[in-house]
mmCIF file with all atom_site columns, C-alpha atoms and ligand atoms in Angstrom:
data_model
loop_
_atom_site.group_PDB
_atom_site.id
_atom_site.type_symbol
_atom_site.label_atom_id
_atom_site.label_alt_id
_atom_site.label_comp_id
_atom_site.label_asym_id
_atom_site.label_entity_id
_atom_site.label_seq_id
_atom_site.pdbx_PDB_ins_code
_atom_site.Cartn_x
_atom_site.Cartn_y
_atom_site.Cartn_z
_atom_site.occupancy
_atom_site.B_iso_or_equiv
_atom_site.pdbx_formal_charge
_atom_site.auth_seq_id
_atom_site.auth_comp_id
_atom_site.auth_asym_id
_atom_site.auth_atom_id
_atom_site.pdbx_PDB_model_num
ATOM   1   C  CA  . UNK A 1 1   ? -0.157  -0.303  -0.224 1.00 82.00 ? 12  UNK A CA  1
ATOM   2   C  CA  . UNK A 1 2   ? 1.224   3.492   -0.802 1.00 85.00 ? 13  UNK A CA  1
ATOM   3   C  CA  . UNK A 1 3   ? 2.375   4.960   2.638  1.00 83.00 ? 14  UNK A CA  1
ATOM   4   C  CA  . UNK A 1 4   ? 0.570   8.472   1.284  1.00 80.00 ? 15  UNK A CA  1
ATOM   5   C  CA  . UNK A 1 5   ? -2.649  6.467   1.140  1.00 86.00 ? 16  UNK A CA  1
ATOM   6   C  CA  . UNK A 1 6   ? -5.177  9.478   2.590  1.00 89.00 ? 17  UNK A CA  1
ATOM   7   C  CA  . UNK A 1 7   ? -5.219  6.848   5.564  1.00 90.00 ? 18  UNK A CA  1
ATOM   8   C  CA  . UNK A 1 8   ? -1.658  6.665   6.534  1.00 93.00 ? 19  UNK A CA  1
ATOM   9   C  CA  . UNK A 1 9   ? -2.348  10.565  6.897  1.00 94.00 ? 20  UNK A CA  1
ATOM   10  C  CA  . UNK A 1 10  ? -4.124  9.701   10.701 1.00 96.00 ? 21  UNK A CA  1
ATOM   11  C  CA  . UNK A 1 11  ? -0.419  8.150   11.576 1.00 97.00 ? 22  UNK A CA  1
ATOM   12  C  CA  . UNK A 1 12  ? 1.948   10.687  13.620 1.00 96.00 ? 23  UNK A CA  1
ATOM   13  C  CA  . UNK A 1 13  ? 4.612   7.257   12.878 1.00 97.00 ? 24  UNK A CA  1
ATOM   14  C  CA  . UNK A 1 14  ? 4.748   4.302   11.248 1.00 97.00 ? 25  UNK A CA  1
ATOM   15  C  CA  . UNK A 1 15  ? 5.783   2.313   14.267 1.00 98.00 ? 26  UNK A CA  1
ATOM   16  C  CA  . UNK A 1 16  ? 7.025   -1.087  13.041 1.00 98.00 ? 27  UNK A CA  1
ATOM   17  C  CA  . UNK A 1 17  ? 6.891   -1.721  9.296  1.00 98.00 ? 28  UNK A CA  1
ATOM   18  C  CA  . UNK A 1 18  ? 5.575   -4.872  6.501  1.00 98.00 ? 29  UNK A CA  1
ATOM   19  C  CA  . UNK A 1 19  ? 9.750   -5.763  6.518  1.00 98.00 ? 30  UNK A CA  1
ATOM   20  C  CA  . UNK A 1 20  ? 10.655  -6.045  10.030 1.00 98.00 ? 31  UNK A CA  1
ATOM   21  C  CA  . UNK A 1 21  ? 6.561   -7.621  10.451 1.00 98.00 ? 32  UNK A CA  1
ATOM   22  C  CA  . UNK A 1 22  ? 7.255   -10.703 8.561  1.00 98.00 ? 33  UNK A CA  1
ATOM   23  C  CA  . UNK A 1 23  ? 11.104  -10.836 9.305  1.00 98.00 ? 34  UNK A CA  1
ATOM   24  C  CA  . UNK A 1 24  ? 9.566   -11.005 13.939 1.00 98.00 ? 35  UNK A CA  1
ATOM   25  C  CA  . UNK A 1 25  ? 6.757   -13.802 12.187 1.00 98.00 ? 36  UNK A CA  1
ATOM   26  C  CA  . UNK A 1 26  ? 8.868   -15.598 10.522 1.00 98.00 ? 37  UNK A CA  1
ATOM   27  C  CA  . UNK A 1 27  ? 11.243  -16.024 12.944 1.00 98.00 ? 38  UNK A CA  1
ATOM   28  C  CA  . UNK A 1 28  ? 8.263   -17.083 16.172 1.00 98.00 ? 39  UNK A CA  1
ATOM   29  C  CA  . UNK A 1 29  ? 6.599   -19.651 12.814 1.00 98.00 ? 40  UNK A CA  1
ATOM   30  C  CA  . UNK A 1 30  ? 9.991   -20.617 13.425 1.00 98.00 ? 41  UNK A CA  1
ATOM   31  C  CA  . UNK A 1 31  ? 10.210  -21.402 16.913 1.00 98.00 ? 42  UNK A CA  1
ATOM   32  C  CA  . UNK A 1 32  ? 7.186   -22.862 17.674 1.00 98.00 ? 43  UNK A CA  1
ATOM   33  C  CA  . UNK A 1 33  ? 7.987   -25.354 15.183 1.00 98.00 ? 44  UNK A CA  1
ATOM   34  C  CA  . UNK A 1 34  ? 10.804  -25.877 17.076 1.00 98.00 ? 45  UNK A CA  1
ATOM   35  C  CA  . UNK A 1 35  ? 8.880   -25.855 20.356 1.00 98.00 ? 46  UNK A CA  1
ATOM   36  C  CA  . UNK A 1 36  ? 5.942   -28.091 19.390 1.00 98.00 ? 47  UNK A CA  1
ATOM   37  C  CA  . UNK A 1 37  ? 7.948   -30.634 17.287 1.00 98.00 ? 48  UNK A CA  1
ATOM   38  C  CA  . UNK A 1 38  ? 5.773   -34.092 17.173 1.00 98.00 ? 49  UNK A CA  1
ATOM   39  C  CA  . UNK A 1 39  ? 2.769   -32.455 18.059 1.00 98.00 ? 50  UNK A CA  1
ATOM   40  C  CA  . UNK A 1 40  ? -0.727  -30.510 16.528 1.00 98.00 ? 51  UNK A CA  1
ATOM   41  C  CA  . UNK A 1 41  ? -1.079  -27.724 18.859 1.00 98.00 ? 52  UNK A CA  1
ATOM   42  C  CA  . UNK A 1 42  ? -4.080  -25.917 17.458 1.00 98.00 ? 53  UNK A CA  1
ATOM   43  C  CA  . UNK A 1 43  ? -4.073  -22.504 17.214 1.00 98.00 ? 54  UNK A CA  1
ATOM   44  C  CA  . UNK A 1 44  ? -7.000  -20.548 17.879 1.00 98.00 ? 55  UNK A CA  1
ATOM   45  C  CA  . UNK A 1 45  ? -7.502  -16.507 16.206 1.00 98.00 ? 56  UNK A CA  1
ATOM   46  C  CA  . UNK A 1 46  ? -8.768  -13.776 18.415 1.00 97.00 ? 57  UNK A CA  1
ATOM   47  C  CA  . UNK A 1 47  ? -10.773 -12.100 15.780 1.00 96.00 ? 58  UNK A CA  1
ATOM   48  C  CA  . UNK A 1 48  ? -11.021 -9.576  14.809 1.00 95.00 ? 59  UNK A CA  1
ATOM   49  C  CA  . UNK A 1 49  ? -8.022  -8.227  15.457 1.00 96.00 ? 60  UNK A CA  1
ATOM   50  C  CA  . UNK A 1 50  ? -5.169  -11.019 15.210 1.00 98.00 ? 61  UNK A CA  1
ATOM   51  C  CA  . UNK A 1 51  ? -6.574  -11.482 11.479 1.00 98.00 ? 62  UNK A CA  1
ATOM   52  C  CA  . UNK A 1 52  ? -3.280  -10.588 10.257 1.00 98.00 ? 63  UNK A CA  1
ATOM   53  C  CA  . UNK A 1 53  ? -1.483  -12.085 12.491 1.00 99.00 ? 64  UNK A CA  1
ATOM   54  C  CA  . UNK A 1 54  ? -2.070  -14.882 12.247 1.00 99.00 ? 65  UNK A CA  1
ATOM   55  C  CA  . UNK A 1 55  ? -3.084  -15.817 8.593  1.00 98.00 ? 66  UNK A CA  1
ATOM   56  C  CA  . UNK A 1 56  ? 0.735   -14.983 8.248  1.00 98.00 ? 67  UNK A CA  1
ATOM   57  C  CA  . UNK A 1 57  ? 2.054   -16.591 11.234 1.00 99.00 ? 68  UNK A CA  1
ATOM   58  C  CA  . UNK A 1 58  ? -0.143  -20.864 10.346 1.00 98.00 ? 69  UNK A CA  1
ATOM   59  C  CA  . UNK A 1 59  ? 2.198   -20.164 7.104  1.00 98.00 ? 70  UNK A CA  1
ATOM   60  C  CA  . UNK A 1 60  ? 5.573   -19.247 8.601  1.00 98.00 ? 71  UNK A CA  1
ATOM   61  C  CA  . UNK A 1 61  ? 4.772   -23.031 10.770 1.00 98.00 ? 72  UNK A CA  1
ATOM   62  C  CA  . UNK A 1 62  ? 5.488   -25.789 9.443  1.00 98.00 ? 73  UNK A CA  1
ATOM   63  C  CA  . UNK A 1 63  ? 3.874   -28.038 11.870 1.00 98.00 ? 74  UNK A CA  1
ATOM   64  C  CA  . UNK A 1 64  ? 0.873   -30.018 11.257 1.00 98.00 ? 75  UNK A CA  1
ATOM   65  C  CA  . UNK A 1 65  ? -1.495  -27.899 13.330 1.00 98.00 ? 76  UNK A CA  1
ATOM   66  C  CA  . UNK A 1 66  ? -5.050  -27.314 12.958 1.00 98.00 ? 77  UNK A CA  1
ATOM   67  C  CA  . UNK A 1 67  ? -6.971  -23.206 13.370 1.00 98.00 ? 78  UNK A CA  1
ATOM   68  C  CA  . UNK A 1 68  ? -10.108 -22.315 14.637 1.00 98.00 ? 79  UNK A CA  1
ATOM   69  C  CA  . UNK A 1 69  ? -11.505 -18.932 16.164 1.00 98.00 ? 80  UNK A CA  1
ATOM   70  C  CA  . UNK A 1 70  ? -12.863 -17.044 18.739 1.00 97.00 ? 81  UNK A CA  1
ATOM   71  C  CA  . UNK A 1 71  ? -14.552 -13.459 18.390 1.00 95.00 ? 82  UNK A CA  1
ATOM   72  C  CA  . UNK A 1 72  ? -14.430 -11.316 22.017 1.00 90.00 ? 83  UNK A CA  1
ATOM   73  C  CA  . UNK A 1 73  ? -15.079 -8.058  22.794 1.00 82.00 ? 84  UNK A CA  1
ATOM   74  C  CA  . UNK A 1 74  ? -13.146 -5.671  25.276 1.00 70.00 ? 85  UNK A CA  1
ATOM   75  C  CA  . UNK A 1 75  ? -13.593 -2.020  23.824 1.00 54.00 ? 86  UNK A CA  1
ATOM   76  C  CA  . UNK A 1 76  ? -15.884 -0.995  21.702 1.00 51.00 ? 87  UNK A CA  1
ATOM   77  C  CA  . UNK A 1 77  ? -15.844 2.370   19.884 1.00 49.00 ? 88  UNK A CA  1
ATOM   78  C  CA  . UNK A 1 78  ? -13.254 3.911   22.626 1.00 53.00 ? 89  UNK A CA  1
ATOM   79  C  CA  . UNK A 1 79  ? -9.643  3.480   23.641 1.00 56.00 ? 90  UNK A CA  1
ATOM   80  C  CA  . UNK A 1 80  ? -9.308  2.339   27.189 1.00 59.00 ? 91  UNK A CA  1
ATOM   81  C  CA  . UNK A 1 81  ? -10.498 -0.983  28.152 1.00 59.00 ? 92  UNK A CA  1
ATOM   82  C  CA  . UNK A 1 82  ? -13.668 -1.251  29.737 1.00 59.00 ? 93  UNK A CA  1
ATOM   83  C  CA  . UNK A 1 83  ? -13.618 -4.906  31.011 1.00 61.00 ? 94  UNK A CA  1
ATOM   84  C  CA  . UNK A 1 84  ? -16.070 -6.393  30.254 1.00 65.00 ? 95  UNK A CA  1
ATOM   85  C  CA  . UNK A 1 85  ? -14.783 -9.193  27.943 1.00 78.00 ? 96  UNK A CA  1
ATOM   86  C  CA  . UNK A 1 86  ? -18.031 -10.593 25.628 1.00 85.00 ? 97  UNK A CA  1
ATOM   87  C  CA  . UNK A 1 87  ? -18.006 -14.256 24.155 1.00 90.00 ? 98  UNK A CA  1
ATOM   88  C  CA  . UNK A 1 88  ? -19.185 -13.071 20.455 1.00 93.00 ? 99  UNK A CA  1
ATOM   89  C  CA  . UNK A 1 89  ? -18.939 -16.061 18.136 1.00 97.00 ? 100 UNK A CA  1
ATOM   90  C  CA  . UNK A 1 90  ? -17.349 -19.276 20.651 1.00 97.00 ? 101 UNK A CA  1
ATOM   91  C  CA  . UNK A 1 91  ? -14.508 -22.187 19.141 1.00 98.00 ? 102 UNK A CA  1
ATOM   92  C  CA  . UNK A 1 92  ? -16.235 -24.304 16.437 1.00 98.00 ? 103 UNK A CA  1
ATOM   93  C  CA  . UNK A 1 93  ? -13.964 -27.462 17.468 1.00 98.00 ? 104 UNK A CA  1
ATOM   94  C  CA  . UNK A 1 94  ? -13.701 -28.790 21.330 1.00 97.00 ? 105 UNK A CA  1
ATOM   95  C  CA  . UNK A 1 95  ? -10.655 -28.375 23.078 1.00 98.00 ? 106 UNK A CA  1
ATOM   96  C  CA  . UNK A 1 96  ? -9.926  -30.997 25.540 1.00 98.00 ? 107 UNK A CA  1
ATOM   97  C  CA  . UNK A 1 97  ? -6.678  -32.346 25.934 1.00 97.00 ? 108 UNK A CA  1
ATOM   98  C  CA  . UNK A 1 98  ? -5.293  -30.414 22.454 1.00 98.00 ? 109 UNK A CA  1
ATOM   99  C  CA  . UNK A 1 99  ? -2.283  -28.169 22.798 1.00 98.00 ? 110 UNK A CA  1
ATOM   100 C  CA  . UNK A 1 100 ? -4.023  -25.247 22.485 1.00 98.00 ? 111 UNK A CA  1
ATOM   101 C  CA  . UNK A 1 101 ? -1.439  -21.083 21.420 1.00 98.00 ? 112 UNK A CA  1
ATOM   102 C  CA  . UNK A 1 102 ? -3.600  -18.691 21.440 1.00 98.00 ? 113 UNK A CA  1
ATOM   103 C  CA  . UNK A 1 103 ? -2.781  -16.232 19.134 1.00 98.00 ? 114 UNK A CA  1
ATOM   104 C  CA  . UNK A 1 104 ? -3.199  -12.283 20.099 1.00 98.00 ? 115 UNK A CA  1
ATOM   105 C  CA  . UNK A 1 105 ? -3.261  -8.430  18.093 1.00 98.00 ? 116 UNK A CA  1
ATOM   106 C  CA  . UNK A 1 106 ? -1.859  -6.552  21.580 1.00 97.00 ? 117 UNK A CA  1
ATOM   107 C  CA  . UNK A 1 107 ? -1.807  -7.672  25.459 1.00 95.00 ? 118 UNK A CA  1
ATOM   108 C  CA  . UNK A 1 108 ? -2.459  -4.075  26.973 1.00 92.00 ? 119 UNK A CA  1
ATOM   109 C  CA  . UNK A 1 109 ? -4.316  -4.391  29.860 1.00 90.00 ? 120 UNK A CA  1
ATOM   110 C  CA  . UNK A 1 110 ? -4.359  -8.568  29.944 1.00 93.00 ? 121 UNK A CA  1
ATOM   111 C  CA  . UNK A 1 111 ? -7.483  -8.210  31.151 1.00 88.00 ? 122 UNK A CA  1
ATOM   112 C  CA  . UNK A 1 112 ? -9.786  -10.220 27.990 1.00 88.00 ? 123 UNK A CA  1
ATOM   113 C  CA  . UNK A 1 113 ? -6.619  -12.848 27.884 1.00 92.00 ? 124 UNK A CA  1
ATOM   114 C  CA  . UNK A 1 114 ? -6.930  -13.969 31.487 1.00 91.00 ? 125 UNK A CA  1
ATOM   115 C  CA  . UNK A 1 115 ? -9.704  -13.934 31.216 1.00 87.00 ? 126 UNK A CA  1
ATOM   116 C  CA  . UNK A 1 116 ? -9.847  -16.182 28.615 1.00 91.00 ? 127 UNK A CA  1
ATOM   117 C  CA  . UNK A 1 117 ? -7.423  -18.771 29.251 1.00 92.00 ? 128 UNK A CA  1
ATOM   118 C  CA  . UNK A 1 118 ? -8.936  -19.120 32.590 1.00 90.00 ? 129 UNK A CA  1
ATOM   119 C  CA  . UNK A 1 119 ? -12.090 -19.989 29.729 1.00 90.00 ? 130 UNK A CA  1
ATOM   120 C  CA  . UNK A 1 120 ? -9.648  -22.480 27.655 1.00 94.00 ? 131 UNK A CA  1
ATOM   121 C  CA  . UNK A 1 121 ? -8.159  -24.694 31.513 1.00 94.00 ? 132 UNK A CA  1
ATOM   122 C  CA  . UNK A 1 122 ? -11.151 -25.076 32.254 1.00 95.00 ? 133 UNK A CA  1
ATOM   123 C  CA  . UNK A 1 123 ? -11.843 -26.068 28.911 1.00 96.00 ? 134 UNK A CA  1
ATOM   124 C  CA  . UNK A 1 124 ? -9.783  -29.058 29.685 1.00 96.00 ? 135 UNK A CA  1
ATOM   125 C  CA  . UNK A 1 125 ? -7.488  -28.003 27.090 1.00 97.00 ? 136 UNK A CA  1
ATOM   126 C  CA  . UNK A 1 126 ? -3.616  -30.312 27.808 1.00 97.00 ? 137 UNK A CA  1
ATOM   127 C  CA  . UNK A 1 127 ? -1.576  -26.876 27.471 1.00 97.00 ? 138 UNK A CA  1
ATOM   128 C  CA  . UNK A 1 128 ? -2.597  -23.510 26.844 1.00 97.00 ? 139 UNK A CA  1
ATOM   129 C  CA  . UNK A 1 129 ? -0.119  -20.226 25.003 1.00 98.00 ? 140 UNK A CA  1
ATOM   130 C  CA  . UNK A 1 130 ? -0.185  -17.034 24.052 1.00 98.00 ? 141 UNK A CA  1
ATOM   131 C  CA  . UNK A 1 131 ? 1.671   -15.786 21.002 1.00 98.00 ? 142 UNK A CA  1
ATOM   132 C  CA  . UNK A 1 132 ? 0.600   -11.531 20.749 1.00 98.00 ? 143 UNK A CA  1
ATOM   133 C  CA  . UNK A 1 133 ? 1.928   -9.986  18.210 1.00 98.00 ? 144 UNK A CA  1
ATOM   134 C  CA  . UNK A 1 134 ? 2.623   -6.913  20.769 1.00 98.00 ? 145 UNK A CA  1
ATOM   135 C  CA  . UNK A 1 135 ? 2.609   -5.482  24.117 1.00 97.00 ? 146 UNK A CA  1
ATOM   136 C  CA  . UNK A 1 136 ? 2.647   -2.917  25.909 1.00 96.00 ? 147 UNK A CA  1
ATOM   137 C  CA  . UNK A 1 137 ? 3.786   -4.098  29.358 1.00 93.00 ? 148 UNK A CA  1
ATOM   138 C  CA  . UNK A 1 138 ? 4.090   -0.463  30.399 1.00 92.00 ? 149 UNK A CA  1
ATOM   139 C  CA  . UNK A 1 139 ? -0.170  -1.427  31.110 1.00 90.00 ? 150 UNK A CA  1
ATOM   140 C  CA  . UNK A 1 140 ? -0.427  -4.463  32.364 1.00 92.00 ? 151 UNK A CA  1
ATOM   141 C  CA  . UNK A 1 141 ? -2.984  -4.855  35.390 1.00 91.00 ? 152 UNK A CA  1
ATOM   142 C  CA  . UNK A 1 142 ? -3.518  -8.837  35.132 1.00 92.00 ? 153 UNK A CA  1
ATOM   143 C  CA  . UNK A 1 143 ? 0.910   -9.154  35.998 1.00 90.00 ? 154 UNK A CA  1
ATOM   144 C  CA  . UNK A 1 144 ? 1.431   -13.046 36.677 1.00 91.00 ? 155 UNK A CA  1
ATOM   145 C  CA  . UNK A 1 145 ? -0.632  -12.933 32.741 1.00 93.00 ? 156 UNK A CA  1
ATOM   146 C  CA  . UNK A 1 146 ? 2.608   -15.378 30.778 1.00 93.00 ? 157 UNK A CA  1
ATOM   147 C  CA  . UNK A 1 147 ? 2.628   -13.884 27.552 1.00 96.00 ? 158 UNK A CA  1
ATOM   148 C  CA  . UNK A 1 148 ? 5.115   -16.602 25.605 1.00 98.00 ? 159 UNK A CA  1
ATOM   149 C  CA  . UNK A 1 149 ? 4.684   -15.793 22.046 1.00 98.00 ? 160 UNK A CA  1
ATOM   150 C  CA  . UNK A 1 150 ? 5.933   -12.086 21.021 1.00 98.00 ? 161 UNK A CA  1
ATOM   151 C  CA  . UNK A 1 151 ? 6.787   -10.869 19.353 1.00 98.00 ? 162 UNK A CA  1
ATOM   152 C  CA  . UNK A 1 152 ? 7.327   -6.670  19.211 1.00 98.00 ? 163 UNK A CA  1
ATOM   153 C  CA  . UNK A 1 153 ? 7.672   -4.587  22.656 1.00 97.00 ? 164 UNK A CA  1
ATOM   154 C  CA  . UNK A 1 154 ? 5.590   -1.274  22.352 1.00 97.00 ? 165 UNK A CA  1
ATOM   155 C  CA  . UNK A 1 155 ? 5.586   2.106   24.253 1.00 95.00 ? 166 UNK A CA  1
ATOM   156 C  CA  . UNK A 1 156 ? 2.198   3.002   25.568 1.00 94.00 ? 167 UNK A CA  1
ATOM   157 C  CA  . UNK A 1 157 ? 0.527   4.810   22.221 1.00 95.00 ? 168 UNK A CA  1
ATOM   158 C  CA  . UNK A 1 158 ? -2.635  3.257   21.051 1.00 95.00 ? 169 UNK A CA  1
ATOM   159 C  CA  . UNK A 1 159 ? -1.189  1.850   17.471 1.00 97.00 ? 170 UNK A CA  1
ATOM   160 C  CA  . UNK A 1 160 ? -3.430  0.411   14.585 1.00 98.00 ? 171 UNK A CA  1
ATOM   161 C  CA  . UNK A 1 161 ? -2.851  -1.439  11.439 1.00 98.00 ? 172 UNK A CA  1
ATOM   162 C  CA  . UNK A 1 162 ? -1.930  -5.049  10.523 1.00 98.00 ? 173 UNK A CA  1
ATOM   163 C  CA  . UNK A 1 163 ? -5.478  -5.349  11.436 1.00 98.00 ? 174 UNK A CA  1
ATOM   164 C  CA  . UNK A 1 164 ? -5.360  -3.554  14.842 1.00 98.00 ? 175 UNK A CA  1
ATOM   165 C  CA  . UNK A 1 165 ? -8.102  -0.874  14.799 1.00 96.00 ? 176 UNK A CA  1
ATOM   166 C  CA  . UNK A 1 166 ? -9.523  2.168   15.853 1.00 96.00 ? 177 UNK A CA  1
ATOM   167 C  CA  . UNK A 1 167 ? -13.782 1.823   15.129 1.00 94.00 ? 178 UNK A CA  1
ATOM   168 C  CA  . UNK A 1 168 ? -13.223 -1.187  12.806 1.00 95.00 ? 179 UNK A CA  1
ATOM   169 C  CA  . UNK A 1 169 ? -10.329 1.313   10.080 1.00 96.00 ? 180 UNK A CA  1
ATOM   170 C  CA  . UNK A 1 170 ? -7.427  0.575   9.387  1.00 97.00 ? 181 UNK A CA  1
ATOM   171 C  CA  . UNK A 1 171 ? -6.956  -2.894  10.070 1.00 98.00 ? 182 UNK A CA  1
ATOM   172 C  CA  . UNK A 1 172 ? -6.224  -2.856  6.223  1.00 97.00 ? 183 UNK A CA  1
ATOM   173 C  CA  . UNK A 1 173 ? -2.223  -0.760  6.813  1.00 97.00 ? 184 UNK A CA  1
ATOM   174 C  CA  . UNK A 1 174 ? 0.737   -3.207  5.967  1.00 97.00 ? 185 UNK A CA  1
ATOM   175 C  CA  . UNK A 1 175 ? 2.491   -1.108  8.569  1.00 98.00 ? 186 UNK A CA  1
ATOM   176 C  CA  . UNK A 1 176 ? 2.064   -0.478  12.915 1.00 98.00 ? 187 UNK A CA  1
ATOM   177 C  CA  . UNK A 1 177 ? 1.573   3.071   12.705 1.00 98.00 ? 188 UNK A CA  1
ATOM   178 C  CA  . UNK A 1 178 ? 0.257   5.097   15.780 1.00 98.00 ? 189 UNK A CA  1
ATOM   179 C  CA  . UNK A 1 179 ? -2.174  6.439   15.369 1.00 97.00 ? 190 UNK A CA  1
ATOM   180 C  CA  . UNK A 1 180 ? -2.462  10.833  15.975 1.00 96.00 ? 191 UNK A CA  1
ATOM   181 C  CA  . UNK A 1 181 ? -4.491  11.007  18.934 1.00 93.00 ? 192 UNK A CA  1
ATOM   182 C  CA  . UNK A 1 182 ? -6.828  13.561  17.012 1.00 94.00 ? 193 UNK A CA  1
ATOM   183 C  CA  . UNK A 1 183 ? -8.368  10.714  15.331 1.00 94.00 ? 194 UNK A CA  1
ATOM   184 C  CA  . UNK A 1 184 ? -9.282  9.729   19.021 1.00 86.00 ? 195 UNK A CA  1
ATOM   185 C  CA  . UNK A 1 185 ? -9.802  12.496  20.514 1.00 78.00 ? 196 UNK A CA  1
ATOM   186 C  CA  . UNK A 1 186 ? -9.907  11.989  25.000 1.00 59.00 ? 197 UNK A CA  1
ATOM   187 C  CA  . UNK A 1 187 ? -12.607 9.506   24.173 1.00 52.00 ? 198 UNK A CA  1
HETATM 188 P  P1  . IMP B 2 .   ? -6.770  -5.545  27.289 1.00 69.86 ? 14  IMP B P1  1
HETATM 189 O  O1  . IMP B 2 .   ? -7.337  -6.306  28.013 1.00 69.86 ? 14  IMP B O1  1
HETATM 190 O  O2  . IMP B 2 .   ? -6.394  -3.793  27.602 1.00 69.86 ? 14  IMP B O2  1
HETATM 191 O  O3  . IMP B 2 .   ? -4.978  -6.627  27.238 1.00 69.86 ? 14  IMP B O3  1
HETATM 192 O  O4  . IMP B 2 .   ? -6.926  -5.021  25.779 1.00 69.86 ? 14  IMP B O4  1
HETATM 193 C  C1  . IMP B 2 .   ? -6.907  -5.462  24.368 1.00 69.86 ? 14  IMP B C1  1
HETATM 194 C  C2  . IMP B 2 .   ? -7.476  -5.693  23.614 1.00 69.86 ? 14  IMP B C2  1
HETATM 195 O  O5  . IMP B 2 .   ? -7.507  -4.815  23.011 1.00 69.86 ? 14  IMP B O5  1
HETATM 196 C  C3  . IMP B 2 .   ? -6.696  -6.193  22.098 1.00 69.86 ? 14  IMP B C3  1
HETATM 197 O  O6  . IMP B 2 .   ? -7.365  -7.647  21.998 1.00 69.86 ? 14  IMP B O6  1
HETATM 198 C  C4  . IMP B 2 .   ? -7.102  -4.652  20.634 1.00 69.86 ? 14  IMP B C4  1
HETATM 199 O  O7  . IMP B 2 .   ? -7.969  -5.645  20.536 1.00 69.86 ? 14  IMP B O7  1
HETATM 200 C  C5  . IMP B 2 .   ? -7.284  -4.268  22.258 1.00 69.86 ? 14  IMP B C5  1
HETATM 201 N  N1  . IMP B 2 .   ? -6.627  -2.481  21.963 1.00 69.86 ? 14  IMP B N1  1
HETATM 202 C  C6  . IMP B 2 .   ? -5.555  -3.402  23.286 1.00 69.86 ? 14  IMP B C6  1
HETATM 203 N  N2  . IMP B 2 .   ? -4.972  -2.167  23.520 1.00 69.86 ? 14  IMP B N2  1
HETATM 204 C  C7  . IMP B 2 .   ? -4.985  -1.528  21.853 1.00 69.86 ? 14  IMP B C7  1
HETATM 205 C  C8  . IMP B 2 .   ? -4.252  -0.206  20.735 1.00 69.86 ? 14  IMP B C8  1
HETATM 206 O  O8  . IMP B 2 .   ? -2.678  0.107   21.029 1.00 69.86 ? 14  IMP B O8  1
HETATM 207 N  N3  . IMP B 2 .   ? -5.072  -0.540  19.287 1.00 69.86 ? 14  IMP B N3  1
HETATM 208 C  C9  . IMP B 2 .   ? -5.442  -1.350  19.092 1.00 69.86 ? 14  IMP B C9  1
HETATM 209 N  N4  . IMP B 2 .   ? -6.184  -1.880  19.483 1.00 69.86 ? 14  IMP B N4  1
HETATM 210 C  C10 . IMP B 2 .   ? -5.784  -2.258  21.287 1.00 69.86 ? 14  IMP B C10 1
HETATM 211 MG MG1 . MG  B 3 .   ? -8.299  -7.790  19.744 1.00 69.86 ? 15  MG  B MG1 1
#
């Protein structure tokens, strides 16, 4: 995508370029393949934010894996987490006895993932790990949440692109950028 395109005007700056993302995603896929050698994990895409990351990551992970999708909501259209998590779309398949890898776009306060982990443990997953594209550790409210795989640690800023949205926009940007505060004001 042309970086002069209209939607790029809403960014303060690009934080992670598409080239850097591709490199890290490839490395992560290799790492997961090593860690799960001989196994067939279920990789779960947390919709919608993780969709772009997920489709790239599974293609870089040479394992006989399966996929499933779950949609949860924690944000609405504002930029601050509400702490309220709802399942909008549940998994299609049972995870009892499976090695599960949750693929998430960003860990912010950690409230969403903490809630999700509890649900999936109750359902009897044999093992459960988290792979996140981005981690904003500065904002964590669940200190003991273990994020097993992270591509990039980022500062406390609201970011969009590569699947991440603001008000459902910007998911199609190939790069990750810091959204200009003038776009969201103090919502
Ligand atoms: P948490 O429960 O605070 O960890 O919220 C995690 C969810 O909030 C992510 O899955 C995103 O959907 C959303 N989120 C958090 N920070 C950002 C951001 O900077 N840009 C876009 N979405 C974000
Ligand atoms: Mg999300």
